[in-house]
Short mmCIF file of C-alpha atoms in Angstrom, two decimals:
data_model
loop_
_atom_site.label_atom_id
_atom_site.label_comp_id
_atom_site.label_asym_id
_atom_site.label_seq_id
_atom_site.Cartn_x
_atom_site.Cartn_y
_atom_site.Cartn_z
CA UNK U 790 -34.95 19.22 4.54
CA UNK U 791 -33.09 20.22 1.70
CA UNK U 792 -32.51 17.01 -0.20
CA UNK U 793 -35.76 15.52 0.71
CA UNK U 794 -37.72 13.79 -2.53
CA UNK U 795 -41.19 15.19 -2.33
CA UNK U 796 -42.11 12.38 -4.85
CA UNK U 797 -41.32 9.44 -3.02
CA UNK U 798 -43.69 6.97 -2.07
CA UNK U 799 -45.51 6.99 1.35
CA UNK U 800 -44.96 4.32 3.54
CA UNK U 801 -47.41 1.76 4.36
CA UNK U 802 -49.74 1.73 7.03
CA UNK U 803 -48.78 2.46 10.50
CA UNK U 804 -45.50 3.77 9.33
CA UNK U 805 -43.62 0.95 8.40
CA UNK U 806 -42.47 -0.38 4.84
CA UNK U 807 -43.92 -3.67 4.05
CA UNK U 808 -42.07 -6.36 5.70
CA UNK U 809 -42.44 -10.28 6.55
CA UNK U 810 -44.54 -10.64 9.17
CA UNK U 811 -41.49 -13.14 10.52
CA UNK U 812 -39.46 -9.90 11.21
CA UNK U 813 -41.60 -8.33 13.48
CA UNK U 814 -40.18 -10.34 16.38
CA UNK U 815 -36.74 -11.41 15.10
CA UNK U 816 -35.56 -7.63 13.73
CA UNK U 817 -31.83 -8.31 12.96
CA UNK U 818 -29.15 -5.36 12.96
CA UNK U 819 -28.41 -6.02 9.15
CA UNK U 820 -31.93 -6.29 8.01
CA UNK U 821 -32.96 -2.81 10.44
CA UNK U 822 -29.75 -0.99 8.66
CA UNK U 823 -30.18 -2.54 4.55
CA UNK U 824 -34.17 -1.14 5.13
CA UNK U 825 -33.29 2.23 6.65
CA UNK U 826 -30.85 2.73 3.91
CA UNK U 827 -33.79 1.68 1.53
CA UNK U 828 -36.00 3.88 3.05
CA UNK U 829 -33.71 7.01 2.75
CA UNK U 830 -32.74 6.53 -0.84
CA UNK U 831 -36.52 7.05 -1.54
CA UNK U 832 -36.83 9.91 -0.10
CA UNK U 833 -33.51 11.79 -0.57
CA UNK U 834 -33.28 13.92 -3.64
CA UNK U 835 -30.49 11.91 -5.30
CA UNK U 836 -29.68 14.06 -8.04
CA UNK U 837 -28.34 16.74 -5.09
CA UNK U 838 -26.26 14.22 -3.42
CA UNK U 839 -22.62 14.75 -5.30
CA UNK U 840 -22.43 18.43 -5.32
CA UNK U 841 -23.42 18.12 -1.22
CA UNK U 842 -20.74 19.47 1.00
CA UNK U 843 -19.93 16.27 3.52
CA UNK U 844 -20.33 17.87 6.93
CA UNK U 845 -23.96 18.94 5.38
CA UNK U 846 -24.49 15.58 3.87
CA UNK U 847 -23.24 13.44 7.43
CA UNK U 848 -25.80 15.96 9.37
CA UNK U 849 -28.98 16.16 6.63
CA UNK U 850 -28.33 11.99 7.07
CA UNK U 851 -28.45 11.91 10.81
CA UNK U 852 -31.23 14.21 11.01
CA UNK U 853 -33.72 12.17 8.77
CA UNK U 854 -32.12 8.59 10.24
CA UNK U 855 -33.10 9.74 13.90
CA UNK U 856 -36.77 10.54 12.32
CA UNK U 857 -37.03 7.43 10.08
CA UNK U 858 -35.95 5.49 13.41
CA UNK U 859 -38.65 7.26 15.86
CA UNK U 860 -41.45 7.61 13.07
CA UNK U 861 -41.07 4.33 11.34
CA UNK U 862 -39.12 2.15 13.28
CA UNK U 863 -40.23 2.83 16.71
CA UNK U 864 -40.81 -0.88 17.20
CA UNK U 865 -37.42 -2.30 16.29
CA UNK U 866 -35.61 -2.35 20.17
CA UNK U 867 -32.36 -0.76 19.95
CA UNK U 868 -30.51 1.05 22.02
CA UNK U 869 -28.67 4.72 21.67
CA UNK U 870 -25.32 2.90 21.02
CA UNK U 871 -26.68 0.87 18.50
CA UNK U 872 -28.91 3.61 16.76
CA UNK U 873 -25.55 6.17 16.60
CA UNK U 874 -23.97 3.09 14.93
CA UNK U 875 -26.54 2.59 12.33
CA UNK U 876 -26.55 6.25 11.12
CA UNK U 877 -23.27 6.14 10.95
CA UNK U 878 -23.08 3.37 8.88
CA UNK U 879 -26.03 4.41 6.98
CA UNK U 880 -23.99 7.58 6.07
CA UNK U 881 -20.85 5.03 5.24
CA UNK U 882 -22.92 3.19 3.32
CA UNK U 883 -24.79 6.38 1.07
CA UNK U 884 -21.04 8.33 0.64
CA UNK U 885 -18.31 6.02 1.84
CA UNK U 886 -17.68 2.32 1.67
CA UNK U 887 -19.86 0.92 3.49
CA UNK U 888 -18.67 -1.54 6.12
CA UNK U 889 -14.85 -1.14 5.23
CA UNK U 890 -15.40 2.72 6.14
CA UNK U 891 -13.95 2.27 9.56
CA UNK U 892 -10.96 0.68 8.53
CA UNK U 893 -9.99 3.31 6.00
CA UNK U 894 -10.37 5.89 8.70
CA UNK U 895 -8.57 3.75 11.63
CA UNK U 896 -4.68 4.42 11.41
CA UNK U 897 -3.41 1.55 12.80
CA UNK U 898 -4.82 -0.94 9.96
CA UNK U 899 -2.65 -1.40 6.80
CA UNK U 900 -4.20 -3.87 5.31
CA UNK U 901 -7.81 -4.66 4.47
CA UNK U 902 -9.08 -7.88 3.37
CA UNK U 903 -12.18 -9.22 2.36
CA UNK U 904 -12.62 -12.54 1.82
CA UNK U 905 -16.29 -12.97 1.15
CA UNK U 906 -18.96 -11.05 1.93
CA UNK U 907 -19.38 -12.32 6.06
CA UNK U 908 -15.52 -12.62 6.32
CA UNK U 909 -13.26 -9.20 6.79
CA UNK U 910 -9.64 -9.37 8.04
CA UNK U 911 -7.20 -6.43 8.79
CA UNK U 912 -4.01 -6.47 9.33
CA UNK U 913 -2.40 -4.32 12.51
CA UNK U 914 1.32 -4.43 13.73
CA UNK U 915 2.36 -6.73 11.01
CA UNK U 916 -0.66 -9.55 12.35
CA UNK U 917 -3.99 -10.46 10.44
CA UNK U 918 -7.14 -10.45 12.51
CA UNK U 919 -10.68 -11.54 11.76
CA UNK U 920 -13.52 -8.53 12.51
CA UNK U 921 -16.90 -8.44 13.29
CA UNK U 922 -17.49 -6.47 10.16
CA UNK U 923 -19.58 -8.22 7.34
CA UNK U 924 -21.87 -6.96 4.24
CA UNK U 925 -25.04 -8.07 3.86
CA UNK U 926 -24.30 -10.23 1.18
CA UNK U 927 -22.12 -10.55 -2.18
CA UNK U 928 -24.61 -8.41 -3.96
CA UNK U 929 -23.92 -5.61 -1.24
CA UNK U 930 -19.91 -6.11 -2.00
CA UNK U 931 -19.98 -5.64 -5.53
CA UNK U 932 -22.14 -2.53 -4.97
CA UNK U 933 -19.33 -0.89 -3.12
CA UNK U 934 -16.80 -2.59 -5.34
CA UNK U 935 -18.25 -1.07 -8.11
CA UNK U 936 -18.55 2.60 -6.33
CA UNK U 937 -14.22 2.46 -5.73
CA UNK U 938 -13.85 1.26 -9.03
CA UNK U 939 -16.47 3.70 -10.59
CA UNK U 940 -14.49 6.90 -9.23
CA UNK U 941 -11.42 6.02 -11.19
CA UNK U 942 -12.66 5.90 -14.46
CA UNK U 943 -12.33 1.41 -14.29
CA UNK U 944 -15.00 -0.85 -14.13
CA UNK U 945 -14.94 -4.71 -13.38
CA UNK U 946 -17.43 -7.32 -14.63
CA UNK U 947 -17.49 -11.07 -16.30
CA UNK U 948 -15.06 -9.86 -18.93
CA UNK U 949 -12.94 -7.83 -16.52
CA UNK U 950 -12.64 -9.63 -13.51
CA UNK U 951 -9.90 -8.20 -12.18
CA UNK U 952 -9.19 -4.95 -11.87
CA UNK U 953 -6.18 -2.78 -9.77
CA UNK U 954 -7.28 0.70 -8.69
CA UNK U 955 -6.46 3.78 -5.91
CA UNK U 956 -8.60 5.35 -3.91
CA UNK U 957 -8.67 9.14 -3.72
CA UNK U 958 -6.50 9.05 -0.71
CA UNK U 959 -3.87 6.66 -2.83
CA UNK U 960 -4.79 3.48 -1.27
CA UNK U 961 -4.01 0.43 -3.33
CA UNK U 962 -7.12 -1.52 -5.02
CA UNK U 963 -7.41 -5.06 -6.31
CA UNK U 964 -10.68 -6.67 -7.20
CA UNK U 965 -11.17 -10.19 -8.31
CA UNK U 966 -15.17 -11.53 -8.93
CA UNK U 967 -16.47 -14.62 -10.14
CA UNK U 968 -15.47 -16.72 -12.42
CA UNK U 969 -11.90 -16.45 -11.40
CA UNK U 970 -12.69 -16.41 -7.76
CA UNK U 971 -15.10 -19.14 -6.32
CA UNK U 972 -16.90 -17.53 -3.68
CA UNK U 973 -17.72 -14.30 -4.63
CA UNK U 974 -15.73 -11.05 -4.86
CA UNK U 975 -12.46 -10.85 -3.46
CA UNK U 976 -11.24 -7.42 -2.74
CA UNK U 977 -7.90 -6.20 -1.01
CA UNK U 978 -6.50 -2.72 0.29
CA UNK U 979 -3.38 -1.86 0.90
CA UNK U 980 -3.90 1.37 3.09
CA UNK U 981 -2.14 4.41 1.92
CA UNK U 982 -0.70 6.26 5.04
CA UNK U 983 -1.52 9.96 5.57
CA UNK U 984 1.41 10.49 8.01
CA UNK U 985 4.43 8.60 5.84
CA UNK U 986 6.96 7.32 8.18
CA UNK U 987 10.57 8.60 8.26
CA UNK U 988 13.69 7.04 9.08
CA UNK U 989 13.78 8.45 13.13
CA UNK U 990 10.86 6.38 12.92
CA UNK U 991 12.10 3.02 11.44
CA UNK U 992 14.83 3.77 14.13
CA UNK U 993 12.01 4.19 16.77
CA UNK U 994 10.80 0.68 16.34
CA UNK U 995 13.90 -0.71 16.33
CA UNK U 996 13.49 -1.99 12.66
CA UNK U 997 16.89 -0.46 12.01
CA UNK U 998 19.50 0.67 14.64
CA UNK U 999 20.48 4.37 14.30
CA UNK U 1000 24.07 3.46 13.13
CA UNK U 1001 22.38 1.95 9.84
CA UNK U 1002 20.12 4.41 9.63
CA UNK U 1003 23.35 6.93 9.50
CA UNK U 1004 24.87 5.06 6.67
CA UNK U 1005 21.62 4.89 4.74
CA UNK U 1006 21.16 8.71 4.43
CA UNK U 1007 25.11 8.66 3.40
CA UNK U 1008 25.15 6.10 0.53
CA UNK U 1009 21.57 7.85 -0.79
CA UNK U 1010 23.47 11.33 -0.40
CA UNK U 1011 26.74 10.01 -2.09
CA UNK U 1012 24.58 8.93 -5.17
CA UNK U 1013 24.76 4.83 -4.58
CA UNK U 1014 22.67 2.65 -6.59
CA UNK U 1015 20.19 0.75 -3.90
CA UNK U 1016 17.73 -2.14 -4.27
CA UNK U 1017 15.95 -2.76 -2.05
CA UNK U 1018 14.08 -6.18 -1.37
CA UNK U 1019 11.83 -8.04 0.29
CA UNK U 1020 8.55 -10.28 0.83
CA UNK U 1021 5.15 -8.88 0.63
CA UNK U 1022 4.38 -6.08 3.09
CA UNK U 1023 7.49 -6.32 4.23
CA UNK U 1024 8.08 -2.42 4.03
CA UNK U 1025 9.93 -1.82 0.83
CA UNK U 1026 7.95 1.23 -0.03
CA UNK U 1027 8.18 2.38 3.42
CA UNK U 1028 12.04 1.93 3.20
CA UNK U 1029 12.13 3.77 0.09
CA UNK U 1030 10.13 6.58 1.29
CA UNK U 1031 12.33 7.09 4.18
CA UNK U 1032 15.64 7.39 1.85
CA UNK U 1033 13.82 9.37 -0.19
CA UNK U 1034 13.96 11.80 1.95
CA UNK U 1035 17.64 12.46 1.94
CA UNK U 1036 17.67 13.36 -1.57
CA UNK U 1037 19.02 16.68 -2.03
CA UNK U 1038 16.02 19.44 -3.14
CA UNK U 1039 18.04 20.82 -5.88
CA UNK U 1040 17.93 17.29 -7.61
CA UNK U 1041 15.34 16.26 -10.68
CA UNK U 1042 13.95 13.37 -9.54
CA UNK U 1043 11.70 11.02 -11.96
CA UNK U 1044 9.47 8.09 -9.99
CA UNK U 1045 7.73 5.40 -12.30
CA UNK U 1046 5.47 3.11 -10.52
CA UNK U 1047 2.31 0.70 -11.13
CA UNK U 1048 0.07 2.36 -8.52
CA UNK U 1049 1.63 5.58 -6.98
CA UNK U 1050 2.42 5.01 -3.14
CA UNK U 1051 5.62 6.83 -3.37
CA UNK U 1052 5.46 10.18 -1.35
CA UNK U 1053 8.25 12.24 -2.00
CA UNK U 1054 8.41 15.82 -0.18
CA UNK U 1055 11.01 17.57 -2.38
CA UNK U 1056 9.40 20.12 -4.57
CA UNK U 1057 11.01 19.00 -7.86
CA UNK U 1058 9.45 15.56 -8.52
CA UNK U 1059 7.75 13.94 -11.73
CA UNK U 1060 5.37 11.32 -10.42
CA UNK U 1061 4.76 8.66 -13.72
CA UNK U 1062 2.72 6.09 -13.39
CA UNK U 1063 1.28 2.61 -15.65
CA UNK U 1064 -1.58 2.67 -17.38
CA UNK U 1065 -3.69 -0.67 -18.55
CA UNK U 1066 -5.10 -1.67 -21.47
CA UNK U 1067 -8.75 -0.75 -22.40
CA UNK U 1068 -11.79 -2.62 -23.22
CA UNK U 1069 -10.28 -3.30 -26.67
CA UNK U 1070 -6.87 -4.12 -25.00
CA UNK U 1071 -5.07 -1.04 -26.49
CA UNK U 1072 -3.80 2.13 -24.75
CA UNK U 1073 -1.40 -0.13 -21.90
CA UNK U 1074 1.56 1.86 -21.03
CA UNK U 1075 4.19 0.04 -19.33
CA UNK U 1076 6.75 0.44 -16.57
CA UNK U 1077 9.26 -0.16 -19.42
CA UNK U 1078 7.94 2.49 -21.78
CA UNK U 1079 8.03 5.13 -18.24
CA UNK U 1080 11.34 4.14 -17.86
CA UNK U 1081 12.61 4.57 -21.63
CA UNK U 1082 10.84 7.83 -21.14
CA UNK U 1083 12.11 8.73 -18.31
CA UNK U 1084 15.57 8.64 -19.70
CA UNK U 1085 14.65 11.76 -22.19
CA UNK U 1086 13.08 13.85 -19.19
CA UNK U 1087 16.25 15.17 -17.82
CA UNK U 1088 16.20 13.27 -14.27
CA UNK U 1089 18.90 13.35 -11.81
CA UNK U 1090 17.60 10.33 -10.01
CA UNK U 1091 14.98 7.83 -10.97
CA UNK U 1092 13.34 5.99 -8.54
CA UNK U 1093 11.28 2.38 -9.80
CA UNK U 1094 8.48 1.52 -6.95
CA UNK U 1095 8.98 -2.02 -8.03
CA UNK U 1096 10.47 -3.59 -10.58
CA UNK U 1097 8.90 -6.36 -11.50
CA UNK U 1098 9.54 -7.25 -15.93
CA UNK U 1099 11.50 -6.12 -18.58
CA UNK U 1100 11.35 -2.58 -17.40
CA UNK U 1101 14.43 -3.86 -15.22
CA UNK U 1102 16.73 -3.97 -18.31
CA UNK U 1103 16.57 -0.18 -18.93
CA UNK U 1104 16.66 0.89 -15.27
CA UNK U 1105 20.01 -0.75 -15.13
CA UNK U 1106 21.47 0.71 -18.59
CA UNK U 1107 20.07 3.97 -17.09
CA UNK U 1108 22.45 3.07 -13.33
CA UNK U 1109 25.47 2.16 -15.71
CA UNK U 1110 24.76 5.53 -18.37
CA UNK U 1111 25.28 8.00 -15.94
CA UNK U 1112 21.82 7.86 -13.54
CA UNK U 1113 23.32 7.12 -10.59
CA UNK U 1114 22.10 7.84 -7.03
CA UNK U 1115 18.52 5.57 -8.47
CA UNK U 1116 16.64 3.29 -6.52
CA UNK U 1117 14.27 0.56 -6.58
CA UNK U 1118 12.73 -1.99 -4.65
CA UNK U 1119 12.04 -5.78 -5.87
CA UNK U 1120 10.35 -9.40 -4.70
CA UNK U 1121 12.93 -11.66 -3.15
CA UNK U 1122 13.89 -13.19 -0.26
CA UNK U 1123 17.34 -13.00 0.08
CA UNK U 1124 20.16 -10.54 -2.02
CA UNK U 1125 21.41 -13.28 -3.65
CA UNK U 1126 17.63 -13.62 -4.86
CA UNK U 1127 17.21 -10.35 -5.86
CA UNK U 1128 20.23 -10.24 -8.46
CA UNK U 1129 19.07 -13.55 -9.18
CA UNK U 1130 15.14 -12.32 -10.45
CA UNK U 1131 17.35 -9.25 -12.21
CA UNK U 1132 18.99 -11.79 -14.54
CA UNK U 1133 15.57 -13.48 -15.02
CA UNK U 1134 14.21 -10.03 -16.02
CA UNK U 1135 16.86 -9.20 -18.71
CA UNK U 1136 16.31 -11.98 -20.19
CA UNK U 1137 12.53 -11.32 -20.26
CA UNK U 1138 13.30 -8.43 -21.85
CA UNK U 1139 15.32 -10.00 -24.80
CA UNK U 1140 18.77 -8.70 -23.60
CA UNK U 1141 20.67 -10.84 -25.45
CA UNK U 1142 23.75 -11.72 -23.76
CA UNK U 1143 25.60 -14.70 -22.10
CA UNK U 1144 25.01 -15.05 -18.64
CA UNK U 1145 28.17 -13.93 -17.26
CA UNK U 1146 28.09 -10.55 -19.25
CA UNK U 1147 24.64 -9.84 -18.03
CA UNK U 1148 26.00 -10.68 -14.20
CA UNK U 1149 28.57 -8.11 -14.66
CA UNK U 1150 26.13 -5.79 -16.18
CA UNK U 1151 23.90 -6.36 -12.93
CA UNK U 1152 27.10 -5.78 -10.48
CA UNK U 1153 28.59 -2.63 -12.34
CA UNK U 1154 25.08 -0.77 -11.92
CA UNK U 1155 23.73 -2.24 -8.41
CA UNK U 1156 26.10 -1.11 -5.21
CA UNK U 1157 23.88 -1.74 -2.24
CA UNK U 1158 21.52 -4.23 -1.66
CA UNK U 1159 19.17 -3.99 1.09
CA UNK U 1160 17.12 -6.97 2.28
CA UNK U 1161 14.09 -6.27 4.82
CA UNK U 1162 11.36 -8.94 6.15
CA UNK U 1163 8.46 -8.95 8.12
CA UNK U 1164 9.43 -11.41 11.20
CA UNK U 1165 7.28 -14.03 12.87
CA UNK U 1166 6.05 -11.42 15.22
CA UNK U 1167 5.00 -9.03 13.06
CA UNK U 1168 7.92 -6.36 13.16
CA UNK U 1169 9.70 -5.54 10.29
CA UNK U 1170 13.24 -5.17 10.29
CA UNK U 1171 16.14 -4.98 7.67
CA UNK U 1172 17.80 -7.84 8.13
CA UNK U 1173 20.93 -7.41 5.88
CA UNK U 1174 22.83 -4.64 4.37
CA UNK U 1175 25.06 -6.11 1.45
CA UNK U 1176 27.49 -4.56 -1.04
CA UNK U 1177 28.31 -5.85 -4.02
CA UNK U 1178 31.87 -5.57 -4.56
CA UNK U 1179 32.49 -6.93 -8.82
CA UNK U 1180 32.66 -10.92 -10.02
CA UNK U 1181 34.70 -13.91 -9.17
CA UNK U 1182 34.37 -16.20 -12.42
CA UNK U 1183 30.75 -16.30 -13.27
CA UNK U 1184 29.27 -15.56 -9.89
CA UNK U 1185 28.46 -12.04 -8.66
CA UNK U 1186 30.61 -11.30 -5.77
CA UNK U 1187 28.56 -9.60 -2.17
CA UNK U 1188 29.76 -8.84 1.41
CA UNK U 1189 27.91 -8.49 4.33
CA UNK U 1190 27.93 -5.03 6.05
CA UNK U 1191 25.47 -5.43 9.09
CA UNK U 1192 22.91 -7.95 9.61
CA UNK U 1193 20.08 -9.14 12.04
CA UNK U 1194 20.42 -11.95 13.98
CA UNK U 1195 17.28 -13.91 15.07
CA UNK U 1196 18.22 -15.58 18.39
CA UNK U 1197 14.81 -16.43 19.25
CA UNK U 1198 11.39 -15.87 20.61
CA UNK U 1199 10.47 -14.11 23.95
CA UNK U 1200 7.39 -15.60 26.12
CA UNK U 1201 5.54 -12.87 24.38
CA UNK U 1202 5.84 -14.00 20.93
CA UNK U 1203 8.46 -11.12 20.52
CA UNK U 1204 11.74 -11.90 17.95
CA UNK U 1205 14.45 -11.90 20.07
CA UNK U 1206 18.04 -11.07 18.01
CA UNK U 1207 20.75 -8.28 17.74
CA UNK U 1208 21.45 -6.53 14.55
CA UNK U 1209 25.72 -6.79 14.43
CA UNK U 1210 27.91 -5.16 12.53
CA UNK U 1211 30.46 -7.99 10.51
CA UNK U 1212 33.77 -6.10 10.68
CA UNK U 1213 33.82 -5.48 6.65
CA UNK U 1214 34.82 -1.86 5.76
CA UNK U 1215 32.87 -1.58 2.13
CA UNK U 1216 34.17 -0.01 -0.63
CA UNK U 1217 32.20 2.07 -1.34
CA UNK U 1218 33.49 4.18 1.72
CA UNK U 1219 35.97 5.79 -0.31
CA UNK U 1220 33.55 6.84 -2.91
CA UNK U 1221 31.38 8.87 -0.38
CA UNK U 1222 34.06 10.52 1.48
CA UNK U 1223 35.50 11.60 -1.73
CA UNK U 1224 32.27 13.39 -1.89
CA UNK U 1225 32.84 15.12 1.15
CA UNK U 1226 30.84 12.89 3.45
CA UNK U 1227 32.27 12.07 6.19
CA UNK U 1228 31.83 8.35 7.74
CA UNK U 1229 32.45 7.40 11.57
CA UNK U 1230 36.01 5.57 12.04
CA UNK U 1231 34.11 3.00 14.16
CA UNK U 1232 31.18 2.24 12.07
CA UNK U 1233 32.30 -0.44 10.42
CA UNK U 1234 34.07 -2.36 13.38
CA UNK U 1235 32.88 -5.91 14.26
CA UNK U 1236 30.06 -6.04 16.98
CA UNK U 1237 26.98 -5.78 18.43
CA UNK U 1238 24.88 -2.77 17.48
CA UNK U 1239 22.23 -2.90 19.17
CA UNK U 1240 20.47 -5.86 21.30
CA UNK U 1241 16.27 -6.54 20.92
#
C-alpha cells in the first residue's frame, strides 16, 4: 500500500494490540473505532498524508480498515452496517472532523453545536435537536478543535481561549475552552451554504410574499439606504445576500465584514474582511478602519455584514457623503431598536453631538428599515418593512409599509398570520420612479397580501 509505514510496530500476539482483558467481552463502538484509528496512524506513512489526493486517501483508508478489521479485529462482533460506519468515520476522523463530519456535509443543518464532548445539537428548519453523535471525550474535541483552528493560521489555548475562525468552505468558527467555559470546550458552527438562497426562494417559503419581494429589488435598484435587522439566525445575511443580487454588474461594490459569509455573484466585488490581534495584541484591524478604507477605494456601494461598534459612525457619514444604494444588517428586535443601537454606536465612537443632531444624522442616511425574525416555529419571515420619513421634535419619525401579522398557531405547531399591506404610499416612491422604475399603482393599497 502506498502510504503504509514499514517501521511500525507489530502487533501483539494473536493479532490484537494490547488491551484490558475487561474488553474482550464488553467491545464498545467508541473504544473499537479510537483503537482502529490508533492502529492505522502506526502504520500509515504520515509524512505522505497532506500531499494525498482525497478519493486516494478515502480508498487507501478503507482498504487497510477492512484488513485491520478481518486480521486484527476479527473478534469484535459487528455487523457490515456498522463496519462501513467505522471506516467512514475513521477516514472523518484522519482528514475531516471527526464526528461533526456528517453535519458539515448534510445540507439541511445550519447550525452545529457542541456542548461538551457527549452532547451535539444541530439545528434544521429553524429547530435545535439533540444527535446521537458524541467524541470520545474532551481530549478528542480539542484535537479536532485544534485541526479547524490549525488550518487558518489561529491557535487557541489557556491564554487564548477563545478564538473565531472559517472553515475552508467559509463556515463560521467559535471556540471557547476552559477556564472561561466550565465543562470543557465549547465549539459552534454556523454552516456556510454552498447553494446561497435567492429571493424566488425567500418567496418560496413564504418568508416574504412576492409583492415585497418586488419592492425589495426596486428600492436596492433605485440606490436606497437599507438596514436590515434582526435576532440571531434570524436570516439577515441571507436577506442581504438575496438583495445583493439586484445590484447592477456595472457597479463597484466594497463588502467589509468580521467573518466573510457574504456571497456576492457580480464580477466587480472587493471582499474586506477584520483581522485580530496577535499573540502580542498588535496587528487588529477593525471594521472601522475597513470602512474608513473603504471610503478611498472608489466603491459605488458598500455593503457592512454587521455592524456592530464604532464602525457604524463612518458607514453613515459614508450614506449621507454620497454612498448611497449601501446596506447593512444589525442586532435588534424591533426598527425602533435598530436606530436606537445606531445612536448607542455613535456615541461609542466619540461622535460628539447632542442627541437630536445625531437622530437626524441617523434619519437623513437610513431610508428603509427591514426587520426579520425567526418565529416560534422555526420559519423565518420579515415581519416589517418601515420607512423612515425625517424627525418630529427629538424623535425619529417611521411608517409602516407592510407587516406580518401573527394570528396564531396551527395544531401543527405552524405560525398562523397574514403579511398585510397598511395603506401608506412611502416616499420614497417618487425617488425610484424618477429613476425610471416603475412601481405597481396597487402596491401600496391597504390589505391582505397574502394569507399563511
Amino acid at each position: 500500500m502506498a502510504f503504509i509505514n514499514n517501521h511500525a510496530p507489530s502487533p501483539s500476539p494473536g493479532g490484537m494490540p494490547p488491551r484490558p482483558e475487561s474488553l474482550k467481552n464488553a467491545e464498545t463502538y467508541h473504544d473499537v473505532k479510537m483503537r482502529l484509528h490508533d492502529r492505522l496512524i502506526e502504520l500509515m506513512d504520515l509524512t505522505r498524508l497532506e500531499s494525498m489526493p482525497p478519493e486516494v486517501f478515502r480508498t487507501e483508508v478503507a482498504k487497510l480498515s477492512e484488513k485491520l478489521l478481518n486480521d486484527e479485529f476479527k473478534d469484535v462482533p459487528l455487523n457490515q452496517g456498522e463496519r462501513e460506519r467505522l471506516v467512514r468515520e475513521i477516514h472523518d476522523e484522519m482528514r475531516g472532523h471527526g464526528p461533526l463530519e456528517p453535519f458539515l456535509n448534510d445540507p439541511t443543518v445550519n447550525d452545529i453545536l457542541v456542548n461538551t464532548f457527549d452532547r451535539i445539537y444541530v439545528e434544521r428548519n429553524g429547530k435545535l435537536e439533540l444527535t446521537e453523535a458524541r467524541f470520545k471525550d474532551n481530549s478528542h474535541l480539542k484535537k479536532i478543535i485544534d485541526r479547524i483552528v490549525n488550518r487558518v493560521g489561529r491557535r487557541v489555548d489557556e491564554t487564548t481561549p477563545m478564538v473565531d475562525a472559517r472553515l475552508p468552505d467559509g463556515s463560521r468558527v467559535n471556540v471557547i475552552i476552559p477556564p472561561l467555559s466550565l465543562d470543557g470546550p465549547v465549539l459552534s458552527i454556523r454552516k456556510f451554504s454552498k447553494d446561497p438562497l435567492e429571493l424566488s426562494d425567500l418567496i418560496r417559503f413564504k418568508s416574504i410574499p412576492m409583492e415585497l419581494g418586488d419592492i425589495l429589488q426596486n428600492i436596492v435598484r433605485g440606490r436606497l439606504n437599507i438596514l436590515i435587522s434582526g435576532g440571531t439566525g434570524s436570516g439577515k445575511t441571507t436577506l442581504l445576500n438575496c438583495l445583493s443580487r439586484f445590484i447592477p454588474n456595472d457597479e463597484r461594490i466594497v463588502t467589509i465584514e468580521d467573518a466573510a459569509e457574504l456571497q456576492l455573484k457580480q464580477e466587480h466585488v472587493v471582499r474586506l474582511e477584520t483581522r485580530p490581534a496577535n499573540l502580542e495584541g498588535k496587528g487588529e484591524v477593525a471594521q472601522r478602519d475597513l470602512v474608513r478604507n473603504s471610503l478611498r477605494m472608489r466603491p459605488d456601494r458598500i455593503i457592512v455584514g454587521e455592524v456592530r461598534g464604532s464602525e457604524a459612525l463612518d458607514m453613515l457619514q459614508a450614506m449621507n457623503t454620497g454612498h448611497d444604494g449601501s446596506l447593512a444588517t444589525i442586532h435588534a428586535n424591533t426598527p425602533r431598536d435598530a436606530l436606537m443601537r445606531l445612536e448607542t454606536m455613535m456615541y461609542m465612537a466619540g461622535f460628539n453631538m447632542t442627541s437630536s443632531s445625531l437622530k437626524r444624522y441617523i434619519s437623513s442616511a437610513i431610508d428603509v428599515v427591514v426587520q426579520i425574525a425567526r418565529l416560534s416555529d422555526g420559519s423565518r419571515k420579515m415581519i416589517s418593512f418601515q420607512e423612515i420619513t425625517g424627525m418630529e421634535g427629538e424623535v425619529i419619525t417611521m411608517q409602516e409599509i407592510f407587516a406580518f401579522e401573527q394570528l396564531g398557531l396551527a395544531p401543527d405547531g405552524k405560525v398562523r398570520g397574514r403579511y398585510v399591506s397598511r395603506g401608506i404610499r412611502p416616499r420614497f416612491s417618487e425617488r425610484i420612479e424618477a429613476k425610471g422604475i416603475k412601481l405597481p399603482g396597487n402596491l401600496f393599497v391597504q390589505r391582505t397580501m397574502l394569507d399563511i
